[in-house]
Coordinates of C-alpha atoms in Angstrom, one line a residue:
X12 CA -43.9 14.3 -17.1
X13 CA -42.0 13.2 -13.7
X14 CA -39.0 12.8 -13.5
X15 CA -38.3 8.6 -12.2
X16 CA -36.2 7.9 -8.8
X17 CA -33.6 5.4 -8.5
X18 CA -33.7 5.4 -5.2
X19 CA -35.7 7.0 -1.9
X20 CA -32.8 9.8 -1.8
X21 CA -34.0 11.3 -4.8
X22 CA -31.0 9.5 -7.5
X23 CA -33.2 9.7 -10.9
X24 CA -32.6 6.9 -12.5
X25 CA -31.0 8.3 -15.2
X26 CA -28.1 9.5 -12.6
X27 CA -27.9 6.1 -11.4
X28 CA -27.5 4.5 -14.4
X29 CA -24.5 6.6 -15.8
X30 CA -23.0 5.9 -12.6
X31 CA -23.1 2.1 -12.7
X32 CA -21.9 2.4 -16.8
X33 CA -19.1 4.5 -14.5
X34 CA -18.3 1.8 -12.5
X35 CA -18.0 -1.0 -15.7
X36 CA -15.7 1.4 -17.4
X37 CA -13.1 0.7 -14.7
X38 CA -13.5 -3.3 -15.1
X39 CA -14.7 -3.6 -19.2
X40 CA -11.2 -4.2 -19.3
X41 CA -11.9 -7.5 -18.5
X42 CA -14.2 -8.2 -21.1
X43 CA -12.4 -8.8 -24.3
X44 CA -15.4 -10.1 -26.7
X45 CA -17.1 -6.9 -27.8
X46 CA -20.3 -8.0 -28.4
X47 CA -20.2 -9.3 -24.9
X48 CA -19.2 -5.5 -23.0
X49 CA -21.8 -4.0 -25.6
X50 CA -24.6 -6.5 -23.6
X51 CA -23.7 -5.8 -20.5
X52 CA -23.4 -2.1 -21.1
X53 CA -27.2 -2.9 -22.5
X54 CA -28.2 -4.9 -19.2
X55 CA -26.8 -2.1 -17.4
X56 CA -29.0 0.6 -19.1
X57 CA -32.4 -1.5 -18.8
X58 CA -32.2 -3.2 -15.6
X59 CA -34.4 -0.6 -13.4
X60 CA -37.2 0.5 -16.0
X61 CA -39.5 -1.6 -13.7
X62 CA -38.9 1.2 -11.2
X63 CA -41.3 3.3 -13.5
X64 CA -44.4 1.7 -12.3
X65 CA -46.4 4.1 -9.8
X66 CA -46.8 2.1 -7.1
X67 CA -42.8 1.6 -6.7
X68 CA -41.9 4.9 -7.0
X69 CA -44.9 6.3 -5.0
X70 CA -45.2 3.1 -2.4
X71 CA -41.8 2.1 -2.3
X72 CA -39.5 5.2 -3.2
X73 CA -41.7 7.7 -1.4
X74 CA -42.0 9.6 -4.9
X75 CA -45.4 11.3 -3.9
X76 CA -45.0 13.7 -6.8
X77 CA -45.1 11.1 -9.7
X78 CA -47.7 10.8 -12.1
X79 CA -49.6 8.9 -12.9
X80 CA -50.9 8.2 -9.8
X81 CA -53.3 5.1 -10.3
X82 CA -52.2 2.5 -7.6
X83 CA -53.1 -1.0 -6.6
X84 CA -51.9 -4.4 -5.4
X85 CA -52.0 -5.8 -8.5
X86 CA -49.8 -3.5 -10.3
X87 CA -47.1 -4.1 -8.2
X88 CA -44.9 -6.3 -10.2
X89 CA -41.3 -7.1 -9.0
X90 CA -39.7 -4.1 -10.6
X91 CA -36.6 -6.3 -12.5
X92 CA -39.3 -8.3 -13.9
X93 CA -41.3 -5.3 -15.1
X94 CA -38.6 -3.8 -16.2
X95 CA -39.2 -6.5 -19.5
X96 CA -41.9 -5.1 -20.1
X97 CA -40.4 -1.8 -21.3
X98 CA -38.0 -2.8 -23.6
X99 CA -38.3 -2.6 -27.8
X100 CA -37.4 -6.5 -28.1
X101 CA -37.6 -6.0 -32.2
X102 CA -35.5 -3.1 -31.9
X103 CA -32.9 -4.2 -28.8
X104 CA -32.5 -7.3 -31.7
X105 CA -31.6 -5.5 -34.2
X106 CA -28.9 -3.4 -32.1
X107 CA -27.2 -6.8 -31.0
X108 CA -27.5 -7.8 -35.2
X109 CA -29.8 -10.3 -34.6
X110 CA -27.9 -12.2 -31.7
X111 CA -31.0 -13.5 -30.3
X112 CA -28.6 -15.8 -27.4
X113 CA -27.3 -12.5 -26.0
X114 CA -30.8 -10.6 -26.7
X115 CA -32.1 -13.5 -24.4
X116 CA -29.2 -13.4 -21.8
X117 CA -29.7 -9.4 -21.6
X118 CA -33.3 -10.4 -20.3
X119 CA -32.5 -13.0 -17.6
X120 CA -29.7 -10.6 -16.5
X121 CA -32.7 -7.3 -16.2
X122 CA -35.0 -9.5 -14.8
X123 CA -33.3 -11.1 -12.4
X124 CA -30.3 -8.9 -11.1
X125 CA -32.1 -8.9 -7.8
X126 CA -34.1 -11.8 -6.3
X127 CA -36.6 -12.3 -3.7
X128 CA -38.7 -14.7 -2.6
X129 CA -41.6 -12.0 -3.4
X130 CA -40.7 -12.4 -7.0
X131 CA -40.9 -15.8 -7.6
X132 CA -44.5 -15.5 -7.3
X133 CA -44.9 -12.3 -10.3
X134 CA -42.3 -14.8 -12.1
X135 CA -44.6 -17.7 -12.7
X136 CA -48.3 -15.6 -12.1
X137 CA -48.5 -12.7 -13.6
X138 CA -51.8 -12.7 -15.4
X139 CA -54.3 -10.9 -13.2
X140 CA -51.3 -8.3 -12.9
X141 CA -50.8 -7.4 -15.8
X142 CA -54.1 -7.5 -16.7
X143 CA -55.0 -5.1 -14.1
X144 CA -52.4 -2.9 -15.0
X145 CA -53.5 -2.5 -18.7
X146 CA -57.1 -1.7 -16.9
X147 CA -55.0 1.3 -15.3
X148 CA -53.9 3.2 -18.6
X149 CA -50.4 4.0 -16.9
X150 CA -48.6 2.5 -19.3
X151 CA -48.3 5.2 -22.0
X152 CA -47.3 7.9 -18.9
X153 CA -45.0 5.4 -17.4
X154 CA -42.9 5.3 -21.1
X155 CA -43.0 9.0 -21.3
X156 CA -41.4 8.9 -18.2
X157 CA -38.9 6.8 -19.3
X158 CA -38.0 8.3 -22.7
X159 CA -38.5 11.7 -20.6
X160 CA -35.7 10.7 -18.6
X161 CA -33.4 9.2 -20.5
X162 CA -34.0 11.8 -23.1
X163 CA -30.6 12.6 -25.6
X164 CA -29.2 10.0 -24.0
X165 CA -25.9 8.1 -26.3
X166 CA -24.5 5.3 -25.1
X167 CA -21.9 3.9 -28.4
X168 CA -23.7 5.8 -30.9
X169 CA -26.6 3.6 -29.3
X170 CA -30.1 6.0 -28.6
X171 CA -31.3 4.9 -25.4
X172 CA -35.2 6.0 -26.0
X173 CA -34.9 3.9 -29.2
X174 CA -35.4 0.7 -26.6
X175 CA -37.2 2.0 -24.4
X176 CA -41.3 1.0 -25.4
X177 CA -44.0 -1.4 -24.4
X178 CA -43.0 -5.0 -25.2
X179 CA -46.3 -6.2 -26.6
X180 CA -44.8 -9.7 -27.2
X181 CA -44.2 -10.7 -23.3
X182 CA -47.7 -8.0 -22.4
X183 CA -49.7 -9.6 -24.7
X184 CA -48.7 -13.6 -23.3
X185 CA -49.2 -12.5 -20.0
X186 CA -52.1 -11.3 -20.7
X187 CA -53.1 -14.6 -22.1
X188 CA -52.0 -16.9 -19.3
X189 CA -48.5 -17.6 -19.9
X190 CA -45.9 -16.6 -17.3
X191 CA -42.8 -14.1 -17.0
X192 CA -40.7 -17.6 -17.3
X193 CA -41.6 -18.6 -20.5
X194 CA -39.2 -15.6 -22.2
X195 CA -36.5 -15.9 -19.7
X196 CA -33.5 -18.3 -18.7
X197 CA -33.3 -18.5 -15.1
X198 CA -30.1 -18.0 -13.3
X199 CA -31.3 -19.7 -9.8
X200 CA -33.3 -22.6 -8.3
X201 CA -32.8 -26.3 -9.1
X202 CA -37.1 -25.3 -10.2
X203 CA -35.6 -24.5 -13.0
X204 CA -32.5 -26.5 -13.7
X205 CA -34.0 -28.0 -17.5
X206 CA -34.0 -24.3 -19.1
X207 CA -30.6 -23.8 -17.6
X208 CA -29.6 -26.9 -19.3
X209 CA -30.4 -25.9 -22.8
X210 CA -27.2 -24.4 -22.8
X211 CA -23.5 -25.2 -24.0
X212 CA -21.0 -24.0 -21.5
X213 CA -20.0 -20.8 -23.5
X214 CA -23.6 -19.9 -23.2
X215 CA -23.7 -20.5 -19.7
X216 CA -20.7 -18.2 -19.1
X217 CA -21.8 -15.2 -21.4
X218 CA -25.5 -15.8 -19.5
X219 CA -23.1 -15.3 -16.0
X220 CA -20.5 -13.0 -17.3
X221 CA -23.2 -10.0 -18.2
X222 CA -25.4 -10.7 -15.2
X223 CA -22.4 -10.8 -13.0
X224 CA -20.8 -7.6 -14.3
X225 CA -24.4 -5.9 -14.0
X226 CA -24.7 -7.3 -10.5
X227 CA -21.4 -6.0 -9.4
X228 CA -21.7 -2.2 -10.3
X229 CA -25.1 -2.4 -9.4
X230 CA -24.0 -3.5 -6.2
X231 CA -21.4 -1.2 -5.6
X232 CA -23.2 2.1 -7.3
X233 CA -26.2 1.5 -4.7
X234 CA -23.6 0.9 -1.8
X235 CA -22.0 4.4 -2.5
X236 CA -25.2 6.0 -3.2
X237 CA -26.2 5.5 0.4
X238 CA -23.8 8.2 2.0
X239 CA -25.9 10.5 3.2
X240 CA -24.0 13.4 1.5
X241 CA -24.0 11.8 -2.0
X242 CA -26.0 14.2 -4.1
X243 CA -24.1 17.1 -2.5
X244 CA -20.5 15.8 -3.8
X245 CA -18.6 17.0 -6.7
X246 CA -18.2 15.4 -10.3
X247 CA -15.1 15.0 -9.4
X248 CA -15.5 13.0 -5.7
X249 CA -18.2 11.1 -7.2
X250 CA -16.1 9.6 -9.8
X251 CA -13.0 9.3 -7.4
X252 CA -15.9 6.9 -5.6
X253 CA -17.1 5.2 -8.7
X254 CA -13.5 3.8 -9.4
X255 CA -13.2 2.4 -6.3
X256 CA -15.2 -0.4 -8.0
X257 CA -12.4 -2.1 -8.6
X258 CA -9.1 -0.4 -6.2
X259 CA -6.0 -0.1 -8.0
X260 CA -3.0 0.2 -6.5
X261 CA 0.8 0.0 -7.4
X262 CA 2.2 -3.4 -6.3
X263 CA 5.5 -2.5 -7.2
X264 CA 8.8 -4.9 -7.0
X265 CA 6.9 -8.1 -5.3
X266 CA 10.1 -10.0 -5.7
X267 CA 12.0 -7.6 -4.3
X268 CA 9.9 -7.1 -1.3
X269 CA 9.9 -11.1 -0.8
X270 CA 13.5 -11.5 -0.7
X271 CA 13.7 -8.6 1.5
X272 CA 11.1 -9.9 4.1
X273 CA 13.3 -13.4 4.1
X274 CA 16.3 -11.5 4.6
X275 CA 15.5 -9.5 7.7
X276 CA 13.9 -12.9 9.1
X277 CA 17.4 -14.9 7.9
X278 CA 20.0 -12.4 7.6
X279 CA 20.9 -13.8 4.5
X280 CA 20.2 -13.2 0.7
X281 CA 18.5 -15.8 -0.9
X282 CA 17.4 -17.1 -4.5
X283 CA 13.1 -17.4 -5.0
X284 CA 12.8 -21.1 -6.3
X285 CA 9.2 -19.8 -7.2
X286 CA 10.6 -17.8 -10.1
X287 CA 11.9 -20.3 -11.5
X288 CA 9.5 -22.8 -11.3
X289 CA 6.9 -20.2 -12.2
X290 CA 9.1 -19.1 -15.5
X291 CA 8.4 -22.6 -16.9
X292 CA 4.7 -23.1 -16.7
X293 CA 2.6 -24.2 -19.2
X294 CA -0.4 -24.0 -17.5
X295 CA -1.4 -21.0 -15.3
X296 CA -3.6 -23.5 -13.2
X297 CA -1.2 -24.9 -11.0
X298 CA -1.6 -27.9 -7.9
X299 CA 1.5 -27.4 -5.4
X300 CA 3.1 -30.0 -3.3
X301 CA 5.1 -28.5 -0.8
X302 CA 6.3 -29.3 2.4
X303 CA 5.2 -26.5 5.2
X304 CA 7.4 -23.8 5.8
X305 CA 8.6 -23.9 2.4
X306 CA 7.4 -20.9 0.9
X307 CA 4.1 -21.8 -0.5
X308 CA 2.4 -18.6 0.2
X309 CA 5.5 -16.7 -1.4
X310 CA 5.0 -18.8 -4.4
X311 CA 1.0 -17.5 -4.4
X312 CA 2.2 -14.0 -3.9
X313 CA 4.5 -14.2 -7.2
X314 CA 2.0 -16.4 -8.8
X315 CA -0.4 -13.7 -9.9
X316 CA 1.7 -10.7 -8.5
X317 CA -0.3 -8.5 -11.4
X318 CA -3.4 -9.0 -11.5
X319 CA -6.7 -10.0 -8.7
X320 CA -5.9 -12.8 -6.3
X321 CA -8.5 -14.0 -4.1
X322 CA -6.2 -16.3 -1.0
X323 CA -8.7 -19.0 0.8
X324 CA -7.8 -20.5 3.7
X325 CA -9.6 -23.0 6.1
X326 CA -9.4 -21.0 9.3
X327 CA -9.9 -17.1 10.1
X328 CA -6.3 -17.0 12.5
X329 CA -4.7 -18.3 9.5
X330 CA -5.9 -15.6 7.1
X331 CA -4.8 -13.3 9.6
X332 CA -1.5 -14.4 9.3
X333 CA -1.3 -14.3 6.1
X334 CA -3.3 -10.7 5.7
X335 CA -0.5 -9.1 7.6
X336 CA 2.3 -10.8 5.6
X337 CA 0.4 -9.7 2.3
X338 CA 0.4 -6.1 3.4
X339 CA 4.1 -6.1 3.6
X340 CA 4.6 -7.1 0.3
X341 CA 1.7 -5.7 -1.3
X342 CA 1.0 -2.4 0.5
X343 CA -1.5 -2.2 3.1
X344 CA -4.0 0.0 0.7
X345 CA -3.7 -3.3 -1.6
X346 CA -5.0 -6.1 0.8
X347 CA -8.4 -6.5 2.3
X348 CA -9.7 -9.3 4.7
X349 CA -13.0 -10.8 4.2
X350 CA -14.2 -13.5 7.1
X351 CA -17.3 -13.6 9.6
X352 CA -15.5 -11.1 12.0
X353 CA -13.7 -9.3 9.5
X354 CA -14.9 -5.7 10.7
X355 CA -14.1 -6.6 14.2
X356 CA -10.1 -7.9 13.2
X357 CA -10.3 -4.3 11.2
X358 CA -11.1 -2.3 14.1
X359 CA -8.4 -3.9 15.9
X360 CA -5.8 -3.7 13.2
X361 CA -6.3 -0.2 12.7
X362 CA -6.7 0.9 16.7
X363 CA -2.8 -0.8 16.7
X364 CA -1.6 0.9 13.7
X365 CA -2.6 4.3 15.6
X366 CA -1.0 3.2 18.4
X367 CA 2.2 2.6 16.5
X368 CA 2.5 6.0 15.0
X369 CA 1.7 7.4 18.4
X370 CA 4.6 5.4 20.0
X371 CA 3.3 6.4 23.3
X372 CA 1.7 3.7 25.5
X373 CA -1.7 4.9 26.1
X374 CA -5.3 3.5 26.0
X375 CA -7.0 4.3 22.8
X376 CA -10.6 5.0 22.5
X377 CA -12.9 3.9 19.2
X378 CA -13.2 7.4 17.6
X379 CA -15.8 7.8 14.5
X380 CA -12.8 8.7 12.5
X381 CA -11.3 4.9 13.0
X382 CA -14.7 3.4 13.5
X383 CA -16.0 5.0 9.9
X384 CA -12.4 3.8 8.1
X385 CA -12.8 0.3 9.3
X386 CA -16.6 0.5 7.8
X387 CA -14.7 1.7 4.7
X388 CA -12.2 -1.2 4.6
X389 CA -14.6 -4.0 5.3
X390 CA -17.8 -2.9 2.8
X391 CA -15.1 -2.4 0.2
X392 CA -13.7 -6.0 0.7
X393 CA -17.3 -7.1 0.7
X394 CA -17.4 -5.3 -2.2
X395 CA -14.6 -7.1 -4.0
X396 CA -12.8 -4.0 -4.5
X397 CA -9.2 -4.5 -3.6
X398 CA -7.1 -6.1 -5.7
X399 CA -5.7 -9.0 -3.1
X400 CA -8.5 -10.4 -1.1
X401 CA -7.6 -12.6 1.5
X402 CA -10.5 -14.7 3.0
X403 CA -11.8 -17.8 4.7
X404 CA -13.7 -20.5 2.4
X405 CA -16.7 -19.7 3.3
X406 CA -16.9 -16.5 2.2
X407 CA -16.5 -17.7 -1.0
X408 CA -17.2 -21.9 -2.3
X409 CA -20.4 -22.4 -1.4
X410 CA -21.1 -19.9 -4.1
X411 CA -20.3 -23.1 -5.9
X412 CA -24.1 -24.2 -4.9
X413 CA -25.1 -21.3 -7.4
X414 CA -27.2 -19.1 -4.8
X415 CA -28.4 -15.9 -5.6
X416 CA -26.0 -13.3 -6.0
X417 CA -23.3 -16.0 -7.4
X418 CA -22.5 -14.4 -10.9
X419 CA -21.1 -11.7 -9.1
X420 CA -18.5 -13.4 -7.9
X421 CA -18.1 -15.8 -11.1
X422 CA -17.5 -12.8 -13.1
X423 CA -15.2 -11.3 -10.7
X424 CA -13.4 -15.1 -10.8
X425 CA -13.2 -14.8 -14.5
X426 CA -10.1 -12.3 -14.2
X427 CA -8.7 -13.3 -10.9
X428 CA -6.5 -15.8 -10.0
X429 CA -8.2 -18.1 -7.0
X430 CA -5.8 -19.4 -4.7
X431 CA -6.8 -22.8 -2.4
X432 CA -4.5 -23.2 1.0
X433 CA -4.8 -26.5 3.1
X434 CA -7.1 -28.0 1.1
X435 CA -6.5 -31.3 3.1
X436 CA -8.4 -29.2 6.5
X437 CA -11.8 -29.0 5.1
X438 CA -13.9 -32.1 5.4
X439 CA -15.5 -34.4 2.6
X440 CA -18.3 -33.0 1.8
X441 CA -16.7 -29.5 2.2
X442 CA -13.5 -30.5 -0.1
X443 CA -16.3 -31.6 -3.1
X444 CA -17.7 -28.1 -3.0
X445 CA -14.0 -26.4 -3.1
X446 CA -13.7 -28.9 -6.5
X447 CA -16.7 -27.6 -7.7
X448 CA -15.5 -24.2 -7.5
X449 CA -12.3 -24.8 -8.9
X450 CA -14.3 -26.2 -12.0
X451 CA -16.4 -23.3 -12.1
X452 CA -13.3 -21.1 -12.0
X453 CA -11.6 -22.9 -15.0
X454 CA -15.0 -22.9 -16.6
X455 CA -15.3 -19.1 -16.6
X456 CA -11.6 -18.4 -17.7
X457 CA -10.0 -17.6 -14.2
X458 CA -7.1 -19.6 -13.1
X459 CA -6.4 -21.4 -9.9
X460 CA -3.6 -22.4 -7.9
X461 CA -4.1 -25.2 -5.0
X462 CA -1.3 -25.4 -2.3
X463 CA -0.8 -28.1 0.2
X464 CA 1.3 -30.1 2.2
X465 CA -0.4 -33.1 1.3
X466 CA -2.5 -33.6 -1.2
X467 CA -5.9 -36.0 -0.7
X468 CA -5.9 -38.6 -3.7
X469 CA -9.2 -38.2 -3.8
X470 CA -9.2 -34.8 -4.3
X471 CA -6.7 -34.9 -7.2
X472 CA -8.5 -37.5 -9.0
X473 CA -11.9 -35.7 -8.7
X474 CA -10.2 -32.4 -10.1
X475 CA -8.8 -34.7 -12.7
X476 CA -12.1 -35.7 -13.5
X477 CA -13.4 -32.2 -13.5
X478 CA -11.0 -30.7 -15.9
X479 CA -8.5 -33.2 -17.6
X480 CA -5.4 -32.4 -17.3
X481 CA -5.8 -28.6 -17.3
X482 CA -3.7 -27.9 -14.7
X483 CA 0.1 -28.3 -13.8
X484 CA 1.4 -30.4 -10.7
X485 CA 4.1 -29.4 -9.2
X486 CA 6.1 -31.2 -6.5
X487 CA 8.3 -29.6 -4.2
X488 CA 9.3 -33.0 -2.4
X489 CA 9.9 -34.8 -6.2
X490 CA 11.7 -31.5 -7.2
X491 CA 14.3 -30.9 -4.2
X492 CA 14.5 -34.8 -3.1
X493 CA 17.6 -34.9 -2.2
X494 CA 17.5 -31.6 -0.5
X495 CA 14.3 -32.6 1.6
X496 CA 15.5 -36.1 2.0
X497 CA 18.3 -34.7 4.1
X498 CA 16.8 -31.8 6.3
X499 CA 15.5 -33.8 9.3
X500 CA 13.2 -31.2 11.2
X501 CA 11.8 -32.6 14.3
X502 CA 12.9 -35.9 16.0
X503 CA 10.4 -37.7 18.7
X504 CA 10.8 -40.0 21.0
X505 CA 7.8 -42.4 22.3
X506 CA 7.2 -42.9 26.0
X507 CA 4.1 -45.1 26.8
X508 CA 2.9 -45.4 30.3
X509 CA 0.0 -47.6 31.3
X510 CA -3.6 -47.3 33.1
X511 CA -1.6 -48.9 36.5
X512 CA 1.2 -46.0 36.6
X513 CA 0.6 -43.4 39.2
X514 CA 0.6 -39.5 38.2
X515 CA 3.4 -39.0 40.1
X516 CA 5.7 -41.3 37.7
X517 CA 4.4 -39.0 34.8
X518 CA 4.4 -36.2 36.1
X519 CA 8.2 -36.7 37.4
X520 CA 9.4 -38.0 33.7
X521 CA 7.4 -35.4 31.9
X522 CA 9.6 -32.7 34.0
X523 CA 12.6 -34.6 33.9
X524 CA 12.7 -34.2 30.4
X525 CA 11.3 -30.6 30.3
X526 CA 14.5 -29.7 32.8
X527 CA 16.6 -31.3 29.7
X528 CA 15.3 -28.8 27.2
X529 CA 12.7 -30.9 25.6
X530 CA 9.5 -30.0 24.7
X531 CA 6.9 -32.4 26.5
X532 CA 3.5 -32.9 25.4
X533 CA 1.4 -35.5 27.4
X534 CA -1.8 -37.4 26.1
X535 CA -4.0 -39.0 28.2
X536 CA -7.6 -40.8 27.2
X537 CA -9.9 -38.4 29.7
X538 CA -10.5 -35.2 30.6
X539 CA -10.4 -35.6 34.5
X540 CA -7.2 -37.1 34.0
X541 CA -5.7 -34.5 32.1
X542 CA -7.0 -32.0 34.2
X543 CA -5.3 -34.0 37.6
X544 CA -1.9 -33.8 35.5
X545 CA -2.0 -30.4 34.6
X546 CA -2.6 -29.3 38.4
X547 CA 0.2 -31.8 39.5
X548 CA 3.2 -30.4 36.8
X549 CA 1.6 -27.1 37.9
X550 CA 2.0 -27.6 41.5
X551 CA 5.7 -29.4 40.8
X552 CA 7.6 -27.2 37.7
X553 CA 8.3 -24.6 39.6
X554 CA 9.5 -22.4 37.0
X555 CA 9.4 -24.9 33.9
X556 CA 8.0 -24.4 31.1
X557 CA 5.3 -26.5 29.9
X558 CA 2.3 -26.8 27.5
X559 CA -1.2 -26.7 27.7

């Protein structure tokens, strides 16, 4: 017998599979049905029997030891869809006590935790395949490979090599013409949108939930896997890594670091309105009307202050912002940043901080050291790993189109609390995705919490239409009226000039008025005259200042 690879650095796949049941022993926590962490547990343990096959462990993995040897093109079936083919379904049944929805979800979820456009191809034509391969005779070495290596192997008083056999059921129709997608549900493609909609909506989720969770510490075993020195680390190291799955990190007093921040801003002590509006909810999904300035982001913070929060915003500068202000009240080890250029704004972050603790002003250089912690930072975020995630939108809604790779994050949504800023600066056909996601977030149990100055009807009413009335609406302006109704925060004054006026007379009033301590913006209908203006007030202020 031979012993099966993982992967091309010689993980067996045994090793890699206790590692990933590692990794959803940290976050099983967030699975309360049973029956439910028992099927992803079982996803978890079948999902790379595929990998058995010669040609991907001698073609792909570079196994060149494994027997049996027989290769060929036409044995090469996508290994997540092969990997059906090595599973007991009469005896993986009667483990679930004849659930036959999960035993079909634990299917979809094996075969396809991974997609490609290669295996679209075994999914629908598979008959010369498999055909070819029961020419080969390497299925009976290929299972004594498999019950070789997972061999003793309990997982909940469940025996392992008690699934693990030829599935004679799907062999035997593909043998006959019909295709891998005639036993499955899939999880992608509009293709195949009729078998997704023979399912209720708690089907749907449990279908999501146990691919997602297999996904994830899939995901993230293979990502840590990948250090070079992996197979050379401790027990001990390995499992510090494994729990990184899912960071945690002591929060501590988040109230008390709010009011402290406020205080060294203000000078003054001051009373968190958001505590008190948040001690009366009903409804953990919550709308907020709030006028800028107000403390919306502080409400956020306290708003799911223990447990994941993933922070949206429209615009990378802003999440910037707001990623240094959530390190101060969080900790810095419990806030990661997740946008196009996040590495880069890493890099950067960290190069200051070390410039800080030097207090010295000198010039820096990259070292690996920095260079290999930023790496750290940003695959971790990537990773979903830190529990306060602050990110542009498109990192995360058009997940909301149900890509590949999207039950990741919908099971990672299904604890988390998903928090919408500005929801007014994304455009029409941007702002119906963001409602689709927030559907899809109440729809898998996660909770949401949409901020905003001002709220787009048509927004409100499609959310409406979406979930009913499953939210709370709260409004700051209704709530404090007379407070708001008094606090007058800018006043402008008009001056129109018209196409006949020279330069000169604007130029002279705008600095007449900057030399009065105003603050003077001028608007003009054409870039050649804006750019004569701006040379004029330059040529003139003298000292003023003015804006660009």
């Amino acid at each position: 017998m031979s012993r099966t690879w993982a992967k091309s650095n010689k993980i067996t796949l045994r090793q890699h599979v206790l590692e990933i049941l590692k990794a959803f022993e940290v976050l099983d926590d967030k699975v309360k049905d049973e029956d439910l962490k028992k099927s992803i547990k079982l996803a978890i343990i079948l999902h790379d029997l595929g990998k058995a096959l010669p040609y991907f462990q001698i073609m792909v993995l570079k196994n060149k030891d494994y027997k049996p040897v027989e290769i060929n093109e036409y044995t090469n079936i996508y290994h997540s869809l092969a990997s059906i083919l090595f599973i007991n379904e009469e005896k993986l049944k009667s483990i679930l006590n004849h659930d036959y929805e999960l035993f079909n979800y634990i299917l979809s979820a094996v075969a396809f935790h991974h997609w490609k456009d290669s295996l679209e191809k075994d999914l629908l034509y598979t008959t010369e395949k498999a055909q070819a391969l029961k020419r080969s005779n390497t299925l009976k070495g290929v299972i004594d490979n498999l019950k070789n290596e997972f061999k003793d192997m309990d997982i909940d008083s469940i025996n392992i090599n008690d699934i693990i056999d030829f599935n004679e059921i799907v062999f035997n129709g593909l043998l006959n013409g019909s295709s891998f997608i005639d036993y499955l549900i899939p999880l992608y493609r509009i293709d195949y949108l009729p078998k997704q909609l023979e399912l209720d909506e708690e089907g749907k989720r449990k279908l999501i939930l146990i691919s997602g969770f297999l996904q994830r510490c899939d995901h993230y075993v293979s990502f840590i896997e990948n250090q070079e020195d992996w197979l050379e680390k401790s027990d001990e190291e390995k499992h510090r890594e494994i729990e990184k799955v899912e960071i945690k990190c002591e929060k501590g007093d988040v109230a008390g670091r709010i009011k402290e921040h406020i205080k060294k801003k203000t000078g003054s002590e001051v009373r968190l309105w958001q505590e008190d509006i948040l001690k009366h909810l009903q409804n953990e999904n919550v709308i907020l009307e709030a006028p800028t300035g107000s403390g919306k982001t502080e409400f956020a913070f306290l708003w799911k202050r223990d447990s994941k929060l993933i922070y949206t915003l429209p615009l990378r500068v802003a999440g910037e912002q707001i990623f240094s202000r959530a390190q101060d009240i969080f900790g810095e080890n419990c806030v990661s940043i997740l946008h196009g250029d996040a590495d880069v704004f890493l890099l950067k972050e960290l190069m200051k901080r070390r410039k800080e603790n030097i207090k010295e002003e000198v010039e820096l250089e990259v070292d690996p050291e920095i260079h290999q912690e930023t790496l750290r930072i940003y695959n971790l975020s990537r990773e979903l790993s830190y529990p306060v995630i602050i990110s542009t939108g498109d990192q995360f809604f058009p997940y909301a189109l149900r890509p590949p790779g999207y039950p990741r994050i919908y099971a990672t949504l299904s604890y988390s609390g998903l928090v919408i800023d500005e929801v007014q600066a994304y455009d029409p056909k941007a702002s119906a995705i963001v409602v689709k996601f927030i559907e899809d977030t109440v729809r898998m149990e996660g909770k949401f919490l949409l901020m905003t100055a001002t709220l787009p009807e048509h927004i409100k009413k499609e959310i409406e239409n979406r979930i009913g009335n499953d939210y709370e609406h709260i409004n700051i302006y209704e709530k404090f009226k007379d407070k708001y109704e008094r606090v007058k925060k800018h006043k402008i004054s008009l001056e129109r000039f018209n196409k006949f006026d020279k330069y000169e007379k604007i130029v002279d009033y705008a600095i007449k008025k900057a030399k009065e301590g105003k603050r003077v913006l001028v608007i003009l209908n054409s870039v050649k005259k804006a750019e004569e203006i701006y040379r004029k007030l330059e040529e003139k202020a003298k000292g003023i200042r003015y804006i660009r």
